[in-house]
PDB file of C-alpha atoms in Angstrom:
ATOM      1  CA  UNK F   1      76.281  69.581  11.925  1.00 90.00           C
ATOM      2  CA  UNK F   2      76.718  69.236  15.665  1.00 95.00           C
ATOM      3  CA  UNK F   3      79.324  66.700  16.745  1.00 96.00           C
ATOM      4  CA  UNK F   4      79.840  65.315  20.230  1.00 97.00           C
ATOM      5  CA  UNK F   5      82.856  63.637  21.786  1.00 97.00           C
ATOM      6  CA  UNK F   6      82.874  61.950  25.162  1.00 98.00           C
ATOM      7  CA  UNK F   7      86.037  61.646  27.212  1.00 97.00           C
ATOM      8  CA  UNK F   8      86.881  60.095  30.527  1.00 94.00           C
ATOM      9  CA  UNK F   9      89.275  57.933  32.555  1.00 91.00           C
ATOM     10  CA  UNK F  10      88.446  54.540  31.067  1.00 93.00           C
ATOM     11  CA  UNK F  11      88.792  52.739  34.404  1.00 97.00           C
ATOM     12  CA  UNK F  12      87.299  53.719  37.753  1.00 97.00           C
ATOM     13  CA  UNK F  13      87.695  51.892  41.052  1.00 97.00           C
ATOM     14  CA  UNK F  14      84.637  50.589  42.890  1.00 97.00           C
ATOM     15  CA  UNK F  15      83.078  53.078  45.315  1.00 97.00           C
ATOM     16  CA  UNK F  16      84.813  56.011  43.584  1.00 97.00           C
ATOM     17  CA  UNK F  17      83.318  58.723  41.370  1.00 97.00           C
ATOM     18  CA  UNK F  18      83.103  58.438  37.599  1.00 97.00           C
ATOM     19  CA  UNK F  19      83.637  61.757  35.794  1.00 98.00           C
ATOM     20  CA  UNK F  20      82.985  62.228  32.081  1.00 98.00           C
ATOM     21  CA  UNK F  21      83.061  65.200  29.724  1.00 98.00           C
ATOM     22  CA  UNK F  22      81.239  65.678  26.455  1.00 98.00           C
ATOM     23  CA  UNK F  23      82.688  68.290  24.108  1.00 98.00           C
ATOM     24  CA  UNK F  24      80.283  69.802  21.601  1.00 97.00           C
ATOM     25  CA  UNK F  25      81.556  71.153  18.288  1.00 97.00           C
ATOM     26  CA  UNK F  26      79.861  72.526  15.200  1.00 96.00           C
ATOM     27  CA  UNK F  27      77.185  74.216  17.255  1.00 95.00           C
ATOM     28  CA  UNK F  28      76.446  75.828  20.580  1.00 95.00           C
ATOM     29  CA  UNK F  29      75.330  74.186  23.771  1.00 96.00           C
ATOM     30  CA  UNK F  30      73.111  77.174  24.379  1.00 95.00           C
ATOM     31  CA  UNK F  31      69.456  76.805  23.561  1.00 94.00           C
ATOM     32  CA  UNK F  32      69.433  73.026  23.675  1.00 95.00           C
ATOM     33  CA  UNK F  33      68.793  70.013  25.852  1.00 96.00           C
ATOM     34  CA  UNK F  34      71.483  67.349  26.245  1.00 97.00           C
ATOM     35  CA  UNK F  35      71.335  63.831  27.627  1.00 97.00           C
ATOM     36  CA  UNK F  36      73.611  61.137  28.942  1.00 98.00           C
ATOM     37  CA  UNK F  37      72.770  57.537  28.043  1.00 98.00           C
ATOM     38  CA  UNK F  38      74.693  54.355  28.732  1.00 97.00           C
ATOM     39  CA  UNK F  39      74.844  50.804  27.429  1.00 95.00           C
ATOM     40  CA  UNK F  40      76.374  47.965  29.431  1.00 93.00           C
ATOM     41  CA  UNK F  41      78.038  45.337  27.285  1.00 89.00           C
ATOM     42  CA  UNK F  42      75.473  43.057  25.710  1.00 87.00           C
ATOM     43  CA  UNK F  43      72.587  44.958  27.234  1.00 91.00           C
ATOM     44  CA  UNK F  44      70.154  47.678  26.335  1.00 92.00           C
ATOM     45  CA  UNK F  45      70.244  51.437  26.551  1.00 95.00           C
ATOM     46  CA  UNK F  46      69.639  53.263  29.832  1.00 96.00           C
ATOM     47  CA  UNK F  47      68.884  56.967  29.993  1.00 97.00           C
ATOM     48  CA  UNK F  48      70.810  58.665  32.785  1.00 97.00           C
ATOM     49  CA  UNK F  49      69.303  62.116  32.570  1.00 96.00           C
ATOM     50  CA  UNK F  50      68.828  65.343  30.680  1.00 96.00           C
ATOM     51  CA  UNK F  51      70.176  68.846  31.169  1.00 96.00           C
ATOM     52  CA  UNK F  52      69.123  72.137  29.636  1.00 96.00           C
ATOM     53  CA  UNK F  53      71.825  74.674  28.788  1.00 96.00           C
ATOM     54  CA  UNK F  54      70.613  76.764  31.726  1.00 96.00           C
ATOM     55  CA  UNK F  55      71.480  73.911  34.082  1.00 95.00           C
ATOM     56  CA  UNK F  56      67.983  72.545  34.690  1.00 95.00           C
ATOM     57  CA  UNK F  57      68.135  68.780  35.045  1.00 95.00           C
ATOM     58  CA  UNK F  58      65.981  65.660  35.100  1.00 94.00           C
ATOM     59  CA  UNK F  59      67.497  62.388  36.285  1.00 96.00           C
ATOM     60  CA  UNK F  60      66.487  58.761  35.956  1.00 95.00           C
ATOM     61  CA  UNK F  61      65.338  57.721  39.449  1.00 93.00           C
ATOM     62  CA  UNK F  62      66.915  54.301  38.878  1.00 91.00           C
ATOM     63  CA  UNK F  63      70.320  55.853  39.550  1.00 91.00           C
ATOM     64  CA  UNK F  64      69.206  56.732  43.070  1.00 80.00           C
ATOM     65  CA  UNK F  65      70.564  60.268  43.016  1.00 91.00           C
ATOM     66  CA  UNK F  66      74.150  59.169  42.256  1.00 96.00           C
ATOM     67  CA  UNK F  67      74.298  61.151  39.011  1.00 97.00           C
ATOM     68  CA  UNK F  68      75.042  64.851  38.621  1.00 97.00           C
ATOM     69  CA  UNK F  69      75.103  66.624  35.258  1.00 97.00           C
ATOM     70  CA  UNK F  70      76.414  70.106  34.526  1.00 97.00           C
ATOM     71  CA  UNK F  71      77.139  72.378  31.570  1.00 97.00           C
ATOM     72  CA  UNK F  72      79.914  74.842  30.856  1.00 96.00           C
ATOM     73  CA  UNK F  73      78.703  77.120  28.088  1.00 95.00           C
ATOM     74  CA  UNK F  74      82.048  78.933  27.915  1.00 95.00           C
ATOM     75  CA  UNK F  75      83.771  75.680  26.991  1.00 96.00           C
ATOM     76  CA  UNK F  76      80.795  74.173  25.118  1.00 96.00           C
ATOM     77  CA  UNK F  77      81.053  71.137  27.363  1.00 97.00           C
ATOM     78  CA  UNK F  78      78.763  68.873  29.344  1.00 97.00           C
ATOM     79  CA  UNK F  79      79.824  66.872  32.358  1.00 98.00           C
ATOM     80  CA  UNK F  80      78.564  63.816  34.164  1.00 98.00           C
ATOM     81  CA  UNK F  81      79.551  62.599  37.600  1.00 98.00           C
ATOM     82  CA  UNK F  82      78.376  59.265  38.968  1.00 97.00           C
ATOM     83  CA  UNK F  83      79.225  58.528  42.580  1.00 97.00           C
ATOM     84  CA  UNK F  84      79.737  55.238  44.446  1.00 96.00           C
ATOM     85  CA  UNK F  85      80.243  53.224  41.285  1.00 97.00           C
ATOM     86  CA  UNK F  86      80.045  49.442  41.173  1.00 96.00           C
ATOM     87  CA  UNK F  87      80.644  46.864  38.471  1.00 96.00           C
ATOM     88  CA  UNK F  88      77.061  47.431  37.358  1.00 95.00           C
ATOM     89  CA  UNK F  89      78.098  50.890  36.163  1.00 96.00           C
ATOM     90  CA  UNK F  90      80.522  49.425  33.626  1.00 97.00           C
ATOM     91  CA  UNK F  91      79.165  50.578  30.289  1.00 97.00           C
ATOM     92  CA  UNK F  92      79.673  52.655  27.187  1.00 96.00           C
ATOM     93  CA  UNK F  93      78.537  56.167  28.043  1.00 98.00           C
ATOM     94  CA  UNK F  94      77.049  58.395  25.347  1.00 98.00           C
ATOM     95  CA  UNK F  95      76.090  62.041  25.286  1.00 98.00           C
ATOM     96  CA  UNK F  96      73.425  63.139  22.832  1.00 97.00           C
ATOM     97  CA  UNK F  97      71.657  66.244  21.623  1.00 96.00           C
ATOM     98  CA  UNK F  98      68.106  66.013  22.879  1.00 93.00           C
ATOM     99  CA  UNK F  99      65.288  67.430  20.802  1.00 91.00           C
ATOM    100  CA  UNK F 100      61.979  67.937  22.524  1.00 87.00           C
ATOM    101  CA  UNK F 101      58.542  68.419  21.029  1.00 79.00           C
ATOM    102  CA  UNK F 102      56.077  67.011  23.561  1.00 81.00           C
ATOM    103  CA  UNK F 103      58.553  64.162  24.020  1.00 87.00           C
ATOM    104  CA  UNK F 104      62.297  63.852  23.533  1.00 92.00           C
ATOM    105  CA  UNK F 105      64.424  62.080  20.974  1.00 95.00           C
ATOM    106  CA  UNK F 106      68.197  61.942  20.572  1.00 97.00           C
ATOM    107  CA  UNK F 107      70.180  63.038  17.526  1.00 95.00           C
ATOM    108  CA  UNK F 108      73.107  63.035  17.100  1.00 96.00           C
ATOM    109  CA  UNK F 109      75.011  60.916  19.582  1.00 97.00           C
ATOM    110  CA  UNK F 110      78.674  60.978  20.431  1.00 97.00           C
ATOM    111  CA  UNK F 111      80.736  57.861  19.629  1.00 96.00           C
ATOM    112  CA  UNK F 112      80.645  56.842  23.283  1.00 97.00           C
ATOM    113  CA  UNK F 113      83.334  56.140  25.824  1.00 97.00           C
ATOM    114  CA  UNK F 114      83.834  52.860  27.625  1.00 97.00           C
ATOM    115  CA  UNK F 115      84.065  53.054  31.386  1.00 97.00           C
ATOM    116  CA  UNK F 116      85.108  49.969  33.293  1.00 97.00           C
ATOM    117  CA  UNK F 117      84.665  49.758  37.045  1.00 97.00           C
ATOM    118  CA  UNK F 118      87.441  47.596  38.370  1.00 96.00           C
ATOM    119  CA  UNK F 119      89.957  47.571  41.189  1.00 94.00           C
TER     120      UNK F 119
ATOM    121  CA  UNK O   1      56.992  51.143  36.271  1.00 85.00           C
ATOM    122  CA  UNK O   2      56.573  51.814  32.578  1.00 91.00           C
ATOM    123  CA  UNK O   3      58.300  49.273  30.366  1.00 94.00           C
ATOM    124  CA  UNK O   4      58.745  48.825  26.631  1.00 97.00           C
ATOM    125  CA  UNK O   5      58.880  45.232  25.395  1.00 97.00           C
ATOM    126  CA  UNK O   6      60.545  44.209  22.152  1.00 98.00           C
ATOM    127  CA  UNK O   7      61.142  40.734  20.682  1.00 98.00           C
ATOM    128  CA  UNK O   8      64.777  39.737  21.263  1.00 97.00           C
ATOM    129  CA  UNK O   9      65.324  38.820  17.644  1.00 97.00           C
ATOM    130  CA  UNK O  10      63.790  39.060  14.187  1.00 98.00           C
ATOM    131  CA  UNK O  11      65.063  37.343  11.064  1.00 97.00           C
ATOM    132  CA  UNK O  12      64.274  38.390   7.507  1.00 97.00           C
ATOM    133  CA  UNK O  13      65.463  37.424   4.042  1.00 97.00           C
ATOM    134  CA  UNK O  14      67.047  40.106   1.878  1.00 97.00           C
ATOM    135  CA  UNK O  15      64.428  42.042  -0.026  1.00 97.00           C
ATOM    136  CA  UNK O  16      61.622  41.057   2.312  1.00 97.00           C
ATOM    137  CA  UNK O  17      59.802  43.185   4.882  1.00 98.00           C
ATOM    138  CA  UNK O  18      60.878  43.184   8.519  1.00 98.00           C
ATOM    139  CA  UNK O  19      58.609  44.305  11.327  1.00 98.00           C
ATOM    140  CA  UNK O  20      59.791  45.008  14.866  1.00 98.00           C
ATOM    141  CA  UNK O  21      57.234  45.620  17.588  1.00 98.00           C
ATOM    142  CA  UNK O  22      57.526  47.675  20.765  1.00 98.00           C
ATOM    143  CA  UNK O  23      54.744  47.301  23.295  1.00 97.00           C
ATOM    144  CA  UNK O  24      53.952  49.409  26.314  1.00 96.00           C
ATOM    145  CA  UNK O  25      50.906  50.414  28.311  1.00 94.00           C
ATOM    146  CA  UNK O  26      49.103  53.085  26.297  1.00 92.00           C
ATOM    147  CA  UNK O  27      52.264  53.731  24.276  1.00 95.00           C
ATOM    148  CA  UNK O  28      50.178  55.394  21.591  1.00 91.00           C
ATOM    149  CA  UNK O  29      49.513  58.298  23.962  1.00 91.00           C
ATOM    150  CA  UNK O  30      53.132  59.457  23.654  1.00 93.00           C
ATOM    151  CA  UNK O  31      55.675  59.685  20.873  1.00 95.00           C
ATOM    152  CA  UNK O  32      57.922  56.737  20.021  1.00 96.00           C
ATOM    153  CA  UNK O  33      61.367  56.920  18.485  1.00 97.00           C
ATOM    154  CA  UNK O  34      63.583  54.220  17.022  1.00 98.00           C
ATOM    155  CA  UNK O  35      67.367  53.827  16.910  1.00 98.00           C
ATOM    156  CA  UNK O  36      69.681  51.519  14.994  1.00 97.00           C
ATOM    157  CA  UNK O  37      72.846  50.277  16.687  1.00 95.00           C
ATOM    158  CA  UNK O  38      75.753  48.541  15.040  1.00 94.00           C
ATOM    159  CA  UNK O  39      78.846  47.230  16.850  1.00 89.00           C
ATOM    160  CA  UNK O  40      81.378  49.920  17.595  1.00 87.00           C
ATOM    161  CA  UNK O  41      79.142  52.718  16.359  1.00 91.00           C
ATOM    162  CA  UNK O  42      76.897  55.171  18.177  1.00 91.00           C
ATOM    163  CA  UNK O  43      73.141  54.753  17.912  1.00 94.00           C
ATOM    164  CA  UNK O  44      71.511  56.330  14.880  1.00 97.00           C
ATOM    165  CA  UNK O  45      68.062  57.887  15.031  1.00 97.00           C
ATOM    166  CA  UNK O  46      65.886  56.382  12.309  1.00 98.00           C
ATOM    167  CA  UNK O  47      62.382  57.412  13.410  1.00 98.00           C
ATOM    168  CA  UNK O  48      61.124  60.185  15.690  1.00 97.00           C
ATOM    169  CA  UNK O  49      57.678  61.426  16.648  1.00 96.00           C
ATOM    170  CA  UNK O  50      56.192  58.026  15.749  1.00 96.00           C
ATOM    171  CA  UNK O  51      56.555  58.247  11.972  1.00 97.00           C
ATOM    172  CA  UNK O  52      59.116  60.881  10.934  1.00 97.00           C
ATOM    173  CA  UNK O  53      62.407  60.010   9.265  1.00 97.00           C
ATOM    174  CA  UNK O  54      65.456  62.239   9.789  1.00 96.00           C
ATOM    175  CA  UNK O  55      67.216  63.390   6.657  1.00 95.00           C
ATOM    176  CA  UNK O  56      69.488  60.688   5.289  1.00 95.00           C
ATOM    177  CA  UNK O  57      67.395  57.780   6.540  1.00 97.00           C
ATOM    178  CA  UNK O  58      66.168  55.658   3.613  1.00 97.00           C
ATOM    179  CA  UNK O  59      62.474  55.592   2.751  1.00 97.00           C
ATOM    180  CA  UNK O  60      62.368  51.844   3.352  1.00 97.00           C
ATOM    181  CA  UNK O  61      62.197  52.648   7.072  1.00 98.00           C
ATOM    182  CA  UNK O  62      58.706  53.483   8.312  1.00 98.00           C
ATOM    183  CA  UNK O  63      56.869  53.231  11.593  1.00 98.00           C
ATOM    184  CA  UNK O  64      53.535  53.528  13.344  1.00 97.00           C
ATOM    185  CA  UNK O  65      52.325  53.934  16.911  1.00 97.00           C
ATOM    186  CA  UNK O  66      48.819  53.233  18.141  1.00 93.00           C
ATOM    187  CA  UNK O  67      47.185  51.966  21.318  1.00 92.00           C
ATOM    188  CA  UNK O  68      49.807  49.817  23.047  1.00 94.00           C
ATOM    189  CA  UNK O  69      52.151  49.019  20.157  1.00 97.00           C
ATOM    190  CA  UNK O  70      54.687  50.885  18.079  1.00 97.00           C
ATOM    191  CA  UNK O  71      55.976  49.095  15.010  1.00 98.00           C
ATOM    192  CA  UNK O  72      59.090  49.678  12.932  1.00 98.00           C
ATOM    193  CA  UNK O  73      58.845  48.375   9.374  1.00 98.00           C
ATOM    194  CA  UNK O  74      61.747  47.926   6.995  1.00 98.00           C
ATOM    195  CA  UNK O  75      60.652  47.314   3.432  1.00 97.00           C
ATOM    196  CA  UNK O  76      63.040  45.643   1.001  1.00 97.00           C
ATOM    197  CA  UNK O  77      65.445  44.868   3.824  1.00 97.00           C
ATOM    198  CA  UNK O  78      69.106  45.025   2.902  1.00 97.00           C
ATOM    199  CA  UNK O  79      72.116  43.336   4.445  1.00 97.00           C
ATOM    200  CA  UNK O  80      73.285  46.712   5.726  1.00 96.00           C
ATOM    201  CA  UNK O  81      70.147  46.912   7.886  1.00 97.00           C
ATOM    202  CA  UNK O  82      71.386  44.122  10.124  1.00 97.00           C
ATOM    203  CA  UNK O  83      71.892  45.355  13.669  1.00 97.00           C
ATOM    204  CA  UNK O  84      70.106  46.093  16.917  1.00 96.00           C
ATOM    205  CA  UNK O  85      67.010  48.265  17.037  1.00 98.00           C
ATOM    206  CA  UNK O  86      65.711  50.052  20.118  1.00 98.00           C
ATOM    207  CA  UNK O  87      62.436  51.841  20.631  1.00 98.00           C
ATOM    208  CA  UNK O  88      62.215  54.785  23.033  1.00 98.00           C
ATOM    209  CA  UNK O  89      59.404  56.725  24.665  1.00 97.00           C
ATOM    210  CA  UNK O  90      58.780  59.381  27.313  1.00 94.00           C
ATOM    211  CA  UNK O  91      56.655  58.537  30.324  1.00 92.00           C
ATOM    212  CA  UNK O  92      56.218  60.472  33.561  1.00 90.00           C
ATOM    213  CA  UNK O  93      59.225  62.658  32.757  1.00 90.00           C
ATOM    214  CA  UNK O  94      61.484  59.654  32.243  1.00 93.00           C
ATOM    215  CA  UNK O  95      62.974  58.336  29.016  1.00 96.00           C
ATOM    216  CA  UNK O  96      62.411  54.619  28.618  1.00 96.00           C
ATOM    217  CA  UNK O  97      64.120  52.366  26.087  1.00 97.00           C
ATOM    218  CA  UNK O  98      62.940  48.973  24.936  1.00 97.00           C
ATOM    219  CA  UNK O  99      65.207  46.013  25.496  1.00 96.00           C
ATOM    220  CA  UNK O 100      66.270  45.955  21.860  1.00 96.00           C
ATOM    221  CA  UNK O 101      65.723  43.634  18.915  1.00 97.00           C
ATOM    222  CA  UNK O 102      68.521  41.991  16.967  1.00 97.00           C
ATOM    223  CA  UNK O 103      67.654  42.044  13.279  1.00 98.00           C
ATOM    224  CA  UNK O 104      69.307  39.314  11.219  1.00 98.00           C
ATOM    225  CA  UNK O 105      69.200  39.611   7.443  1.00 97.00           C
TER     226      UNK O 105
END
C-alpha cells in the first residue's frame, strides 16, 4: 500500500517561496500521476496541479503560474514550489496518488502539512 | 468557469438515508468522485468513476451521476459517517472540487 508524507517549513513569510516535499513509500513514483491539493482552514479543497513521473505537468490556472511541481525518481519524492505567497496561501497541503481513467481521482492522500504565511 | 455546487449542510438521523447532491453544467458527461473528510485526517476516497467503491468502503455508500447532478447516498447512516463530503470532477483539463457538504448525524 502506497503511503505519502508531506514535509515543509510550517511558516513562510509573505512574498517568499513555499517549498514542500512529498515522500512516497511502499511503491514507486514511476508509472504514476501525482497531485498537490490544498485546503485553507474552514474552506474547500483546491487542486494545485498534477505531475507524471516523467515530469509532465498540468497546473490549475487559478494559481497564475506561481506553482512548480517536480519529481525525483531516485529519491521517490515529489516537490512543490509556490512563489510570491500571501496569506491566502495559508492552507493544509496534501499530495495524492492520482489515478486516471478518462478522468482523475485521488487515492491515497498524505496526512497533509500545514503551511502558514506570516511575517 | 466550471463550478460544482453542493449544499452546505445535510442532517440525517442515525439509520436513515442521507443524500448529498453535487450539481454542475453537464456533469454527467464526465466522471464524478467523492471524498470524506474528518478533522485532522486526510481525505478518503469513497466513490470514483461515478459509482465505484474502493476496497474497504462500506456498501452503504453509493452514488450516481446523470445530466447535471451527481448524488452521494448513504444508506443506514451511522454516527461515524459524520464529516465533510466533497465531490470532484474533471473539466477542460482541470480538477474541480465542490464546496463541500457537512453531514450531521
